[in-house]
Coordinates of C-alpha atoms in Angstrom, one line a residue:
Chain A
M249 CA -12.3 39.1 -128.8
Q250 CA -13.4 42.4 -127.5
I251 CA -15.3 43.4 -130.6
S252 CA -17.0 40.1 -131.0
T253 CA -18.1 40.1 -127.4
T254 CA -19.4 43.6 -127.6
R255 CA -21.3 42.6 -130.7
S256 CA -22.8 39.5 -129.2
F257 CA -23.8 41.5 -126.2
L258 CA -25.5 44.1 -128.4
L259 CA -27.2 41.3 -130.3
L260 CA -28.4 39.8 -127.0
A261 CA -29.7 43.2 -125.9
A262 CA -31.5 43.6 -129.2
L263 CA -33.1 40.2 -128.9
T264 CA -34.2 41.0 -125.4
I265 CA -35.9 44.3 -126.5
G266 CA -38.0 42.7 -129.2
G267 CA -36.5 40.1 -131.5
A268 CA -34.6 42.7 -133.5
G269 CA -31.6 40.4 -133.9
I270 CA -32.1 39.9 -137.6
A271 CA -32.1 43.6 -138.2
I272 CA -28.5 43.7 -137.2
G273 CA -27.8 41.4 -140.1
Q274 CA -26.3 38.5 -138.3
T275 CA -27.0 34.9 -139.1
E276 CA -30.3 33.7 -137.8
V277 CA -30.4 32.6 -134.2
P278 CA -31.5 29.0 -133.8
A279 CA -35.0 28.5 -132.3
A280 CA -33.5 26.5 -129.4
V281 CA -31.3 29.4 -128.5
K282 CA -34.2 31.8 -128.5
A283 CA -36.3 29.5 -126.5
R284 CA -33.7 28.9 -123.8
Q285 CA -33.0 32.6 -123.5
G286 CA -36.7 33.2 -123.2
Q287 CA -36.7 30.5 -120.5
M288 CA -34.0 32.4 -118.6
Q289 CA -36.0 35.6 -118.8
L290 CA -39.0 33.8 -117.4
Q291 CA -36.8 32.6 -114.5
S292 CA -35.6 36.1 -113.8
F293 CA -39.1 37.5 -114.1
Y294 CA -40.6 35.2 -111.4
L295 CA -37.4 35.5 -109.4
S296 CA -37.7 39.3 -109.4
T297 CA -41.1 39.2 -107.5
L298 CA -39.6 37.0 -104.8
G299 CA -36.3 38.9 -104.7
E300 CA -37.9 42.3 -104.4
M301 CA -40.1 41.0 -101.5
A302 CA -37.0 39.6 -99.8
R303 CA -35.2 42.8 -100.2
G304 CA -38.1 44.8 -98.8
N305 CA -38.5 46.8 -102.0
I306 CA -42.1 45.7 -102.4
D307 CA -44.6 44.5 -99.8
Y308 CA -44.7 40.8 -99.1
D309 CA -47.8 39.2 -100.6
A310 CA -48.2 35.5 -99.7
D311 CA -50.3 34.7 -102.8
A312 CA -48.0 36.4 -105.3
A313 CA -45.0 34.8 -103.6
Q314 CA -46.5 31.4 -103.8
A315 CA -47.5 31.8 -107.4
S316 CA -44.0 33.0 -108.4
A317 CA -42.4 30.1 -106.6
D318 CA -44.8 27.6 -108.2
S319 CA -43.9 29.1 -111.6
L320 CA -40.2 28.6 -111.0
V321 CA -40.8 25.0 -110.0
A322 CA -42.8 24.6 -113.2
I323 CA -39.9 26.0 -115.3
A324 CA -37.5 23.7 -113.5
A325 CA -39.7 20.7 -114.6
M326 CA -39.6 21.6 -118.3
D327 CA -37.9 19.3 -120.7
W328 CA -34.8 21.3 -121.1
D329 CA -32.7 18.8 -123.1
P330 CA -34.0 19.9 -126.6
L331 CA -33.1 23.5 -125.7
W332 CA -29.4 22.6 -125.8
P333 CA -28.6 21.0 -129.2
E334 CA -25.0 20.5 -130.1
G335 CA -23.6 23.4 -132.2
T336 CA -25.1 26.2 -130.2
A337 CA -22.2 27.1 -127.9
T338 CA -20.9 30.7 -127.8
S339 CA -18.2 30.0 -130.4
E340 CA -20.8 28.7 -132.8
V341 CA -23.8 31.1 -132.3
E342 CA -22.9 34.7 -131.8
A343 CA -26.0 35.4 -129.6
S344 CA -25.1 32.5 -127.3
R345 CA -23.1 32.8 -124.0
A346 CA -23.3 29.0 -123.5
L347 CA -19.9 27.5 -122.8
P348 CA -18.8 24.3 -124.4
A349 CA -18.7 22.7 -120.9
I350 CA -22.5 22.3 -121.2
W351 CA -21.8 19.5 -123.7
T352 CA -18.4 18.3 -122.5
D353 CA -19.5 18.1 -118.9
A354 CA -23.2 17.1 -119.6
E355 CA -23.4 15.4 -116.2
G356 CA -22.2 18.4 -114.3
Y357 CA -24.6 20.6 -116.3
A358 CA -27.5 18.3 -115.5
A359 CA -26.6 18.5 -111.8
A360 CA -26.4 22.3 -111.9
W361 CA -29.9 22.4 -113.5
D362 CA -31.2 20.0 -110.9
A363 CA -29.8 22.2 -108.1
F364 CA -32.0 25.0 -109.4
G365 CA -35.0 22.6 -109.2
T366 CA -34.1 21.7 -105.7
A367 CA -33.7 25.3 -104.6
A368 CA -36.9 26.3 -106.3
A369 CA -38.8 23.5 -104.6
A370 CA -37.4 24.7 -101.2
V371 CA -38.7 28.2 -101.9
Q372 CA -42.0 26.8 -103.0
G373 CA -42.4 25.1 -99.6
V374 CA -42.0 28.4 -97.7
A375 CA -43.0 31.2 -100.1
G376 CA -46.6 31.6 -98.9
G377 CA -45.8 31.1 -95.3
G378 CA -44.3 34.5 -94.4
L379 CA -41.4 36.8 -95.4
D380 CA -38.9 35.3 -93.0
G381 CA -39.2 31.8 -94.4
L382 CA -38.9 33.2 -97.9
R383 CA -35.8 35.3 -97.0
A384 CA -34.1 32.2 -95.5
E385 CA -34.4 30.3 -98.8
M386 CA -33.7 33.0 -101.3
G387 CA -29.9 32.9 -100.9
A388 CA -29.7 29.2 -101.9
L389 CA -32.0 29.9 -104.9
G390 CA -29.7 32.7 -106.0
Q391 CA -26.6 30.5 -105.5
S392 CA -28.1 27.8 -107.7
C393 CA -28.4 30.3 -110.5
G394 CA -24.9 31.6 -109.9
G395 CA -23.5 28.1 -109.7
C396 CA -24.6 27.4 -113.2
H397 CA -23.5 30.8 -114.6
D398 CA -20.1 30.2 -113.0
D399 CA -19.2 27.2 -115.0
Y400 CA -21.4 27.2 -118.0
R401 CA -22.0 30.8 -119.1
V402 CA -19.5 33.3 -120.6
S403 CA -18.8 35.7 -117.8
N404 CA -19.7 39.3 -118.4
D405 CA -19.9 39.9 -114.7
Chain B
M269 CA 44.4 54.3 -122.3
M270 CA 42.6 51.1 -123.1
R271 CA 43.0 50.0 -119.5
R272 CA 41.5 53.2 -118.3
L273 CA 38.6 52.8 -120.6
L274 CA 38.0 49.2 -119.4
S275 CA 38.1 50.2 -115.8
A276 CA 35.7 53.0 -116.5
A277 CA 33.4 50.5 -118.2
A278 CA 33.7 48.2 -115.3
L279 CA 32.8 51.0 -112.9
I280 CA 29.8 51.9 -114.9
A281 CA 28.6 48.3 -115.0
L282 CA 29.1 48.0 -111.3
I283 CA 27.1 51.2 -110.7
C284 CA 24.3 49.8 -112.9
V285 CA 24.3 46.5 -111.0
V286 CA 24.2 48.3 -107.6
A287 CA 21.5 50.7 -108.8
G288 CA 19.5 47.7 -110.2
L289 CA 19.8 45.8 -107.0
W290 CA 18.8 48.9 -105.0
L291 CA 15.8 49.6 -107.2
T292 CA 14.6 46.0 -107.1
R293 CA 15.1 45.4 -103.4
A294 CA 12.3 44.1 -101.3
E295 CA 11.1 46.8 -98.9
R296 CA 9.3 45.8 -95.7
L297 CA 7.0 48.0 -93.6
P298 CA 8.6 50.2 -91.0
E299 CA 9.4 48.2 -87.9
G300 CA 6.5 47.9 -85.5
A301 CA 4.0 49.4 -88.0
V302 CA 1.6 46.6 -87.4
A303 CA 3.3 44.3 -84.9
S304 CA 3.1 46.9 -82.2
L305 CA -0.8 47.0 -82.4
A306 CA -3.1 44.7 -80.5
G307 CA -5.4 42.9 -82.9
D308 CA -9.1 42.2 -82.4
A309 CA -10.2 39.0 -84.0
T310 CA -13.9 40.0 -84.2
R311 CA -13.1 43.1 -86.1
G312 CA -10.6 41.1 -88.1
E313 CA -13.3 38.9 -89.4
Q314 CA -15.0 41.9 -91.0
V315 CA -11.7 42.9 -92.6
F316 CA -11.3 39.3 -93.8
W317 CA -14.6 39.4 -95.7
A318 CA -14.1 43.0 -96.9
A319 CA -10.6 42.1 -98.2
G320 CA -11.9 39.0 -100.1
C321 CA -9.1 36.7 -98.8
A322 CA -11.3 33.6 -99.2
S323 CA -12.1 34.3 -102.8
C324 CA -8.6 33.4 -103.9
H325 CA -7.2 31.3 -101.0
A326 CA -10.1 29.0 -100.2
A327 CA -10.0 25.8 -102.3
P328 CA -11.6 26.1 -105.7
D329 CA -15.4 25.7 -105.4
A330 CA -15.3 25.8 -101.6
E331 CA -18.6 27.0 -100.1
G332 CA -20.0 28.0 -96.7
E333 CA -17.7 27.2 -93.8
A334 CA -15.2 25.6 -96.1
R335 CA -14.3 29.1 -97.4
L336 CA -12.5 29.6 -94.1
V337 CA -10.0 26.8 -94.9
L338 CA -7.3 28.7 -96.8
A339 CA -5.8 25.7 -98.6
G340 CA -5.1 27.5 -101.8
G341 CA -5.0 25.8 -105.2
E342 CA -7.2 28.2 -107.3
A343 CA -5.6 28.9 -110.7
F344 CA -5.2 32.5 -112.0
P345 CA -4.5 32.6 -115.7
S346 CA -2.9 35.8 -117.0
E347 CA -0.8 37.0 -119.9
F348 CA 2.3 36.3 -117.9
G349 CA 1.5 32.7 -117.0
T350 CA -0.8 30.9 -114.6
F351 CA -0.5 31.6 -110.9
Y352 CA -1.8 29.2 -108.2
A353 CA -3.0 30.6 -104.9
P354 CA -0.8 29.3 -102.1
N355 CA -1.9 27.6 -98.9
V356 CA -2.1 30.5 -96.4
S357 CA -3.8 28.5 -93.7
M358 CA -2.4 28.3 -90.2
H359 CA -0.5 25.1 -91.0
P360 CA 3.0 25.6 -89.6
E361 CA 4.9 24.2 -92.6
R362 CA 2.6 24.2 -95.6
G363 CA 0.7 27.4 -94.6
I364 CA 1.7 30.5 -92.7
G365 CA 1.2 29.2 -89.2
S366 CA 4.8 30.0 -88.2
W367 CA 4.5 33.7 -89.2
D368 CA 4.2 36.6 -86.8
A369 CA 2.2 39.8 -87.3
A370 CA 5.1 41.7 -88.9
A371 CA 5.7 38.9 -91.5
F372 CA 2.0 38.9 -92.2
A373 CA 1.8 42.6 -92.7
D374 CA 4.9 42.7 -94.9
A375 CA 3.3 40.1 -97.1
V376 CA -0.1 41.7 -97.3
Q377 CA 0.9 45.3 -97.5
R378 CA 4.3 45.2 -99.2
G379 CA 4.3 41.9 -101.1
V380 CA 7.4 40.7 -99.3
S381 CA 7.9 37.2 -98.1
P382 CA 9.6 36.4 -94.7
E383 CA 12.7 35.4 -96.7
G384 CA 12.7 38.8 -98.4
A385 CA 11.5 37.8 -101.8
H386 CA 8.9 39.6 -103.9
Y387 CA 5.4 38.1 -104.3
Y388 CA 3.8 38.4 -107.7
P389 CA 1.2 41.2 -107.9
V390 CA -1.5 38.7 -108.6
F391 CA -1.6 39.0 -104.8
P392 CA -3.3 42.4 -104.6
Y393 CA -0.8 44.0 -102.1
A394 CA -0.8 47.1 -104.2
S395 CA -4.4 47.6 -103.0
Y396 CA -3.8 46.4 -99.4
A397 CA -0.9 48.8 -99.1
L398 CA -3.6 51.5 -98.6
A399 CA -5.2 49.6 -95.6
E400 CA -5.0 50.9 -92.1
P401 CA -2.4 49.1 -89.9
Q402 CA -5.0 48.5 -87.3
D403 CA -7.1 46.6 -89.8
I404 CA -4.1 44.4 -90.7
A405 CA -3.4 43.7 -87.0
D406 CA -7.1 42.8 -86.6
L407 CA -7.0 40.6 -89.7
W408 CA -4.0 38.7 -88.3
A409 CA -5.8 38.2 -85.0
F410 CA -8.7 36.6 -86.9
W411 CA -6.4 34.6 -89.2
Q412 CA -4.9 32.8 -86.2
T413 CA -8.3 31.5 -85.3
L414 CA -8.7 29.8 -88.7
P415 CA -8.0 26.1 -89.4
A416 CA -4.8 24.6 -90.7
S417 CA -4.8 22.7 -94.0
D418 CA -1.9 20.4 -95.1
A419 CA -2.6 21.0 -98.8
E420 CA 0.6 21.2 -100.8
N421 CA 1.4 24.4 -102.7
R422 CA 1.6 24.2 -106.5
P423 CA 4.4 26.3 -108.1
H424 CA 3.3 29.1 -110.4
D425 CA 3.6 28.4 -114.1
V426 CA 5.4 31.5 -115.3
G427 CA 8.0 31.7 -118.0
F428 CA 11.1 33.9 -118.6
P429 CA 11.5 36.8 -117.9
F430 CA 8.6 37.0 -115.5
N431 CA 10.0 34.1 -113.4
I432 CA 12.7 36.4 -112.1
R433 CA 11.1 37.8 -109.1
R434 CA 13.7 40.5 -108.5
G435 CA 12.1 42.4 -111.4
I436 CA 8.9 42.8 -109.4
G437 CA 10.8 45.3 -107.3
L438 CA 10.7 47.7 -110.3
W439 CA 7.0 46.9 -110.9
K440 CA 6.3 47.9 -107.4
R441 CA 8.0 51.2 -107.9
L442 CA 5.7 51.9 -110.8
Y443 CA 2.4 50.6 -109.5
V444 CA 2.2 50.5 -105.8
H445 CA 0.8 53.9 -104.8
D446 CA 0.4 55.5 -101.5
D447 CA -2.7 57.4 -102.5
Y448 CA -6.2 56.5 -103.7
A449 CA -7.0 56.1 -107.4
V450 CA -10.1 58.3 -107.0
Q451 CA -9.3 61.7 -105.7
G452 CA -11.5 64.7 -105.1
P453 CA -14.3 65.6 -102.8
L454 CA -16.3 62.6 -101.6
D455 CA -19.1 62.6 -99.0
S456 CA -18.4 60.6 -95.9
D457 CA -20.2 57.5 -97.2
A458 CA -18.3 57.5 -100.4
E459 CA -15.1 58.0 -98.5
R460 CA -15.7 55.0 -96.4
G461 CA -16.7 53.2 -99.6
R462 CA -13.4 54.2 -101.2
Y463 CA -11.5 52.8 -98.3
L464 CA -13.4 49.5 -98.5
A465 CA -13.3 49.3 -102.3
E466 CA -9.7 50.5 -103.0
A467 CA -7.8 49.3 -99.9
L468 CA -9.7 46.1 -99.0
S469 CA -12.1 44.7 -101.6
H470 CA -9.7 45.6 -104.5
C471 CA -12.5 46.0 -107.0
G472 CA -10.1 47.8 -109.4
E473 CA -7.9 44.7 -109.7
C474 CA -10.5 43.2 -112.1
H475 CA -12.7 46.1 -113.2
T476 CA -9.8 48.4 -114.2
P477 CA -7.8 47.6 -117.4
R478 CA -4.1 46.9 -117.1
D479 CA -1.2 48.2 -119.2
A480 CA 1.4 46.1 -121.0
L481 CA 3.3 45.5 -117.7
G482 CA 0.2 44.4 -115.9
G483 CA -0.2 47.5 -113.9
L484 CA -3.6 49.1 -113.3
D485 CA -4.3 52.0 -115.6
R486 CA -5.6 54.5 -113.1
A487 CA -6.7 56.9 -115.8
R488 CA -9.3 54.3 -116.8
W489 CA -10.4 53.3 -113.3
F490 CA -13.4 50.9 -113.4
A491 CA -13.5 51.1 -117.2
G492 CA -13.8 47.3 -117.5
A493 CA -11.3 44.8 -118.8
P494 CA -10.9 41.6 -120.7
N495 CA -11.5 38.6 -118.4
P496 CA -8.1 37.1 -117.7
S497 CA -9.6 33.6 -118.2
G498 CA -9.7 34.6 -121.9
R499 CA -13.5 34.4 -122.1
G500 CA -15.9 37.3 -121.8
R501 CA -15.3 40.7 -120.2
I502 CA -15.3 42.1 -116.8
P503 CA -17.8 45.0 -117.1
A504 CA -17.2 48.7 -116.8
I505 CA -18.7 49.9 -113.6
D506 CA -17.8 53.6 -113.7
S507 CA -20.7 56.1 -113.5
D508 CA -21.1 56.3 -117.2
D509 CA -21.5 52.5 -117.7
L510 CA -23.3 51.3 -114.6
N511 CA -26.6 53.0 -114.4
W512 CA -27.9 51.2 -111.4
S513 CA -29.2 53.1 -108.4
R514 CA -27.2 53.2 -105.2
R515 CA -29.7 50.9 -103.6
E516 CA -29.5 48.5 -106.5
I517 CA -25.8 48.3 -106.3
A518 CA -25.8 47.8 -102.5
Q519 CA -28.5 45.0 -102.8
Y520 CA -26.6 43.3 -105.6
L521 CA -23.5 43.2 -103.4
A522 CA -25.6 41.4 -100.7
D523 CA -27.7 38.9 -102.8
G524 CA -26.1 38.8 -106.3
F525 CA -29.2 39.8 -108.1
T526 CA -28.8 42.5 -110.8
P527 CA -31.7 45.0 -111.2
D528 CA -33.0 42.6 -114.0
F529 CA -32.6 39.6 -111.7
D530 CA -29.9 38.1 -113.6
V531 CA -27.4 36.4 -111.2
A532 CA -23.7 36.9 -111.0
G533 CA -21.5 34.0 -111.8
G534 CA -17.8 33.6 -112.0
H535 CA -15.5 35.4 -109.6
M536 CA -18.2 38.0 -108.8
A537 CA -20.3 35.4 -107.1
S538 CA -17.5 34.8 -104.8
V539 CA -17.0 38.5 -104.1
I540 CA -20.7 38.7 -103.2
A541 CA -20.3 35.7 -100.8
N542 CA -17.7 37.8 -99.0
L543 CA -19.5 41.1 -99.0
A544 CA -22.7 39.5 -97.8
N545 CA -21.0 39.1 -94.5
L546 CA -20.5 42.9 -94.0
P547 CA -22.9 45.3 -92.4
E548 CA -25.4 46.9 -94.7
E549 CA -23.9 50.3 -94.2
D550 CA -20.6 49.0 -95.7
R551 CA -22.3 47.7 -98.8
D552 CA -24.1 51.0 -99.1
A553 CA -20.8 52.9 -98.7
I554 CA -19.2 50.9 -101.5
A555 CA -22.3 51.7 -103.7
A556 CA -21.9 55.4 -102.9
Y557 CA -18.2 55.2 -103.9
V558 CA -18.9 53.3 -107.1
Q559 CA -21.4 55.9 -108.1
A560 CA -18.7 58.6 -107.5
V561 CA -16.3 57.0 -109.9
S562 CA -16.6 59.1 -113.1
P563 CA -14.7 58.0 -116.2
S564 CA -13.0 61.4 -116.5
K565 CA -11.9 61.6 -112.9

């Protein structure tokens, strides 16, 4: 358990750095898994702009905040169903942290993804209107991510 | 001759039984340790969030204000069986509404029930044992302001021999310490952080590996551990493994975003929901302490 988790973690890290997954000699990662992991990275990328502003680590910039929030809403609107084919759970694809609950509780998973869309839309509504408004909505946005990771992703945290 | 041998054997057996009962007995706090102190509910609320009570005792998936209803029910799988968090709301029968400050403190800091039975160490009294009596008095003052729930308790699902609670008395002798896991010179921020992290927030209960008897391995403090749910790992957060800055750690404890803007899930999301209620200095203090935990300590 420990070894395979470490290995899948390494694999994930390698993929993140530059698609070096194959170099490790594991079986090939399905395109859908790569695509959805890329999608998650896009989410954290746009989230980071908003989050660093909310934390006060970078200066608030209304245009940049608005563009990031718009991007998150666009990601939420993507057709995500094809990214989650059966047979790509963590037990079936080493690079995957997807729990079987995604498929056994498809309705709950859809609701969790919708919750992200709702939270992203709320941020979109305030992101360009000042730092205080942005700060007020960031908590809910973070919780929508965490809510999904809670039940549908293997916990490494 | 035979008779004398037999009576000697009986005497030895009796001594063993008496020693066993003595070693496994439930020990309460000294009388008046907490009960003699006046509690302040406002301060107690800070202790409540720092100590993470709601993470285990709120109903599963409770959010927001609902986390103040300590109805219990959350399942805690382990190698020894599955434990279910009890109702510790102020309900007089199904919760702990009929307790007094002394009973509360004996439970929280000694793992002893009002009837004198041991609680299982899934309840982190081994951490809370290090807390200041005044904090426990304040916590009880706050606790009494919380709502009652009539949720029924679910019995733990624990097999032999772990269902013999008396044995927990021995476990306590091995694993309930009266000193901190991290010794050595710390600056005042890290010292405050150590108090918060070791005595109240009990980070080590998940982030430190356990030995065969389920006790924390203090020589590998914060070295990470298998997730008791059976899936995934709880990460190592000692200074070799966690290369986040102090500010990054403190901010993560407030909003749940890692430096890469991944978002905590699982139990850590709940921990963050608690710590977000603390003043910024406290999260910064915990961060200072975490950075001071070296693997070779």
